[in-house]
Coordinates of C-alpha atoms and ligand atoms in Angstrom, one line a residue:
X1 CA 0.3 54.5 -4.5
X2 CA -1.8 54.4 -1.2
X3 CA -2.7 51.0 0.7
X4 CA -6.1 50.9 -1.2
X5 CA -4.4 49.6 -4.0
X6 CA -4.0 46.0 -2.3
X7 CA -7.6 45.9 -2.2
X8 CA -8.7 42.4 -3.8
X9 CA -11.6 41.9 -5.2
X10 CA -15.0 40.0 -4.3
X11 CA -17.1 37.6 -5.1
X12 CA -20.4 37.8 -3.9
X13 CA -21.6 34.9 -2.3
X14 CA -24.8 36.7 -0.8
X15 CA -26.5 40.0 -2.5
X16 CA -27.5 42.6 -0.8
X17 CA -31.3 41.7 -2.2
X18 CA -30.9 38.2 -0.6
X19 CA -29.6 39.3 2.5
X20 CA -32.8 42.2 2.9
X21 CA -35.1 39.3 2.3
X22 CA -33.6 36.8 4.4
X23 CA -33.8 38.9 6.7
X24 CA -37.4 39.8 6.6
X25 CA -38.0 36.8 6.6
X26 CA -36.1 36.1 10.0
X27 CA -37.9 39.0 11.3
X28 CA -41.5 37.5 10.4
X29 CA -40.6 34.3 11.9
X30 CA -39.1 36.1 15.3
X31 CA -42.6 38.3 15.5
X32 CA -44.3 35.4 15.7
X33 CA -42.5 34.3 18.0
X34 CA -40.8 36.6 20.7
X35 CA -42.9 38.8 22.4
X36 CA -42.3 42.3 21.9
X37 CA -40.0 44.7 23.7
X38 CA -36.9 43.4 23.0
X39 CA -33.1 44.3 23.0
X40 CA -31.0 43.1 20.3
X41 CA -27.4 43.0 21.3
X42 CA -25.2 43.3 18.3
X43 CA -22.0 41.7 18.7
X44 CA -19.3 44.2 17.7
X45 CA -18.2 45.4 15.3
X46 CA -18.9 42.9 12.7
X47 CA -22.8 42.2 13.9
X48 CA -23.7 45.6 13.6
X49 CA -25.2 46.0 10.2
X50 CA -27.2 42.6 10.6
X51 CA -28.5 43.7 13.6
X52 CA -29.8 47.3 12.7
X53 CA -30.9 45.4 9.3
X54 CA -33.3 43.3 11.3
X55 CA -34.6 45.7 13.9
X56 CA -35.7 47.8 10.8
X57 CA -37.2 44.6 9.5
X58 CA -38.6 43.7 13.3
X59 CA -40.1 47.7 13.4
X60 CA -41.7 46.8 10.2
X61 CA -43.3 43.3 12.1
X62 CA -44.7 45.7 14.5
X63 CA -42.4 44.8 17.0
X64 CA -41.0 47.1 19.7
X65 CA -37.2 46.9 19.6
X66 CA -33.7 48.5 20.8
X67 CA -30.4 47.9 19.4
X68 CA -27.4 47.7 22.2
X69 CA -23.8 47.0 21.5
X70 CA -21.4 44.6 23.1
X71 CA -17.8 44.6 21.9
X72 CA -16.2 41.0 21.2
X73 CA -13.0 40.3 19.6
X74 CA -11.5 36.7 18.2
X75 CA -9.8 36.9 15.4
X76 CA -7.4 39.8 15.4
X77 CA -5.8 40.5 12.4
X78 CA -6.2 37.3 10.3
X79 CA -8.4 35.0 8.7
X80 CA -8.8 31.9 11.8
X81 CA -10.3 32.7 14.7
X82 CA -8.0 32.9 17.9
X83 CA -10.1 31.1 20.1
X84 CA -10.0 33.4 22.6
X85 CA -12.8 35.6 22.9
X86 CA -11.9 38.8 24.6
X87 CA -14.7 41.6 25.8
X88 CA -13.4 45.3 23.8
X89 CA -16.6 47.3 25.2
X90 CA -19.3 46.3 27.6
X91 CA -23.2 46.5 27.2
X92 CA -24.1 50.1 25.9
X93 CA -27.7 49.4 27.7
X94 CA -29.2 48.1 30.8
X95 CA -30.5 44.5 30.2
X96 CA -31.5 43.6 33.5
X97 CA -34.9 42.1 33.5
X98 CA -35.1 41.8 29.3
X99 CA -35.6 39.6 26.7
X100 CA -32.1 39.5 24.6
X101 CA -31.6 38.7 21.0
X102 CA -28.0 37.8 20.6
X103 CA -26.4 39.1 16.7
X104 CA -24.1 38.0 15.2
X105 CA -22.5 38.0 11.7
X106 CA -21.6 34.5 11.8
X107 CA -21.1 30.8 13.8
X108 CA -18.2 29.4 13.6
X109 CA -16.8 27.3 16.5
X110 CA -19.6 29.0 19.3
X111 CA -17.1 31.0 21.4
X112 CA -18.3 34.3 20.3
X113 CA -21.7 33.3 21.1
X114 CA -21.0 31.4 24.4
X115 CA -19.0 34.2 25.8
X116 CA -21.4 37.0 25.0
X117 CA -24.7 34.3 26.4
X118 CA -22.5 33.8 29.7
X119 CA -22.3 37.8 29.6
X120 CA -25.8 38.8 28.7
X121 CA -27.0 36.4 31.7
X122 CA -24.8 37.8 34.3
X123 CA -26.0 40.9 33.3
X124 CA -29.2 39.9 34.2
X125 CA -30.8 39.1 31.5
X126 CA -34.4 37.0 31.6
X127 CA -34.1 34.7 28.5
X128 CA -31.4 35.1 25.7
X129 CA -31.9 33.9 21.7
X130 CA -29.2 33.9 19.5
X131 CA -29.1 35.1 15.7
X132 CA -27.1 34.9 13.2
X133 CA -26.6 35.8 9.3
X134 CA -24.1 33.0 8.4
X135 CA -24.1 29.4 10.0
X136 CA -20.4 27.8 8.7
X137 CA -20.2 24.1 9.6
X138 CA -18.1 23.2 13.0
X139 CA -17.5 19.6 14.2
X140 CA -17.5 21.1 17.7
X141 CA -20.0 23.7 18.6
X142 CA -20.3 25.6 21.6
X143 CA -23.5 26.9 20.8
X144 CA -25.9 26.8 17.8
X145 CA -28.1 29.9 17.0
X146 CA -31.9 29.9 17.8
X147 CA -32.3 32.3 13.9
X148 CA -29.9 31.5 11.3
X149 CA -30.1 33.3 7.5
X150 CA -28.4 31.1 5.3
X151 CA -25.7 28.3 5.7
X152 CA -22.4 29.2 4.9
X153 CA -19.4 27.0 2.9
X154 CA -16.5 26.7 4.2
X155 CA -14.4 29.9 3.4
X156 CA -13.2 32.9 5.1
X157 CA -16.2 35.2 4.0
X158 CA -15.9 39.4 4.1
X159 CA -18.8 42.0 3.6
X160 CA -21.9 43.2 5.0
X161 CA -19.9 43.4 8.7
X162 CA -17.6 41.1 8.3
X163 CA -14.3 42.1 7.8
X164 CA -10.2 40.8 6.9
X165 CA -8.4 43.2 9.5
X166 CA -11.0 46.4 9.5
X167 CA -11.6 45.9 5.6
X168 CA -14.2 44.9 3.6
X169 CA -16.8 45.5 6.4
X170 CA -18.8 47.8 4.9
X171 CA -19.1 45.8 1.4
X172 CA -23.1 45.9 1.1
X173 CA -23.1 42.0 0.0
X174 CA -21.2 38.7 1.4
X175 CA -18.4 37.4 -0.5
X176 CA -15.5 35.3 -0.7
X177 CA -12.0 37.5 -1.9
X178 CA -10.2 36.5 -4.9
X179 CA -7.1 35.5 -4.8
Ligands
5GP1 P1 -16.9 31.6 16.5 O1 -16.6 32.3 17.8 O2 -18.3 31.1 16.4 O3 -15.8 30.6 16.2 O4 -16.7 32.7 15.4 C1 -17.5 33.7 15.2 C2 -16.7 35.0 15.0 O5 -15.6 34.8 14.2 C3 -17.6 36.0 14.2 O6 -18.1 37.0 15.1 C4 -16.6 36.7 13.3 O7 -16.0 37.8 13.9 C5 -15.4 35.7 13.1 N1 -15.5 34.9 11.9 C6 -15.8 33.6 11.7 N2 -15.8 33.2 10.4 C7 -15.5 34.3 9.7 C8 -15.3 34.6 8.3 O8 -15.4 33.7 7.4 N3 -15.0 35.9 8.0 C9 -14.8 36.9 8.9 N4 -14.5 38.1 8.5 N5 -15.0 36.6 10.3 C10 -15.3 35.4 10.7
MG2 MG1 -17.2 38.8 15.3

């Protein structure tokens, strides 16, 4: 038998419906907001499908947007974070002089989001927001997000990005993996 077959199962925490609307919902709330162009950094890899999920929804506001990719790694190979944020690829784009939405899959302590706001700034970037699909509660924040979708419990989440050592990522809903 291959390694697929220690595959565990999921339970969806999130559909895939509730994530679309959250997220046009996010991207009405934005529109009104931020003025258009924009650049969405997705943090890699896990922020990727989030991000290109809400510059479709943006696109559909009538807002002008570009999805660039910055490459962020905490939590290696296991299910708690490391704490130490190292960069795996730099900006794919030219941000000098731009409005930056920061995107993320989730907030945990901050330090994804701290490290990749100190980044984006010496970049030179003009003003930075930060968005994420899942908030999970942390006594000790580094940063909070400007756009959050929903609040998360208090469990080691997979799916729609986010992944247990390269799996799960590309689950199309959020869930929690059974024992
Ligand atoms: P922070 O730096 O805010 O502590 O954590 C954010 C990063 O940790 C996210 O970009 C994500 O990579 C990872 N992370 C935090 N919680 C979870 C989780 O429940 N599941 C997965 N797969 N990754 C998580
Ligand atoms: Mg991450």
């Amino acid at each position: 038998m291959g390694s697929g077959s220690t595959q565990r199962a999921v339970k969806p925490l999130f559909s895939q419906q509730e994530i679309e609307e959250k997220t046009h919902a996010l991207a009405a709330k934005i529109a009104s907001e931020e003025p258009s162009p924009l650049i969405i950094v997705a943090i890699k890899k896990g922020g990727v499908p989030f991000a290109e999920l809400l510059a479709s929804a943006l696109t559909v506001q009538g807002l002008t947007v570009e999805v660039a990719t910055l490459g962020l790694s905490s939590y290696g190979k296991g299910t708690t974070s490391s704490g130490n944020v190292s960069l795996t690829q730099d900006l794919s784009t030219e941000i000098r002089g731009v409005q930056v939405i920061l995107v993320d899959d989730i907030l945990e302590t901050g330090k994804t989001l701290s490290f990749a706001w100190d980044h984006v700034l010496t970049k030179g970037a003009t003003d930075v927001k930060t968005c994420v699909l899942l908030d999970k509660p942390h006594k000790s924040r580094t940063r909070e997000a400007d756009y959050v979708g929903f609040a998360c419990p208090d469990l080691f989440v997979v799916g729609f990005g986010l992944d247990l050592a390269g799996r799960y990522r590309d689950l199309p809903f959020v869930g929690v993996l059974e024992d």
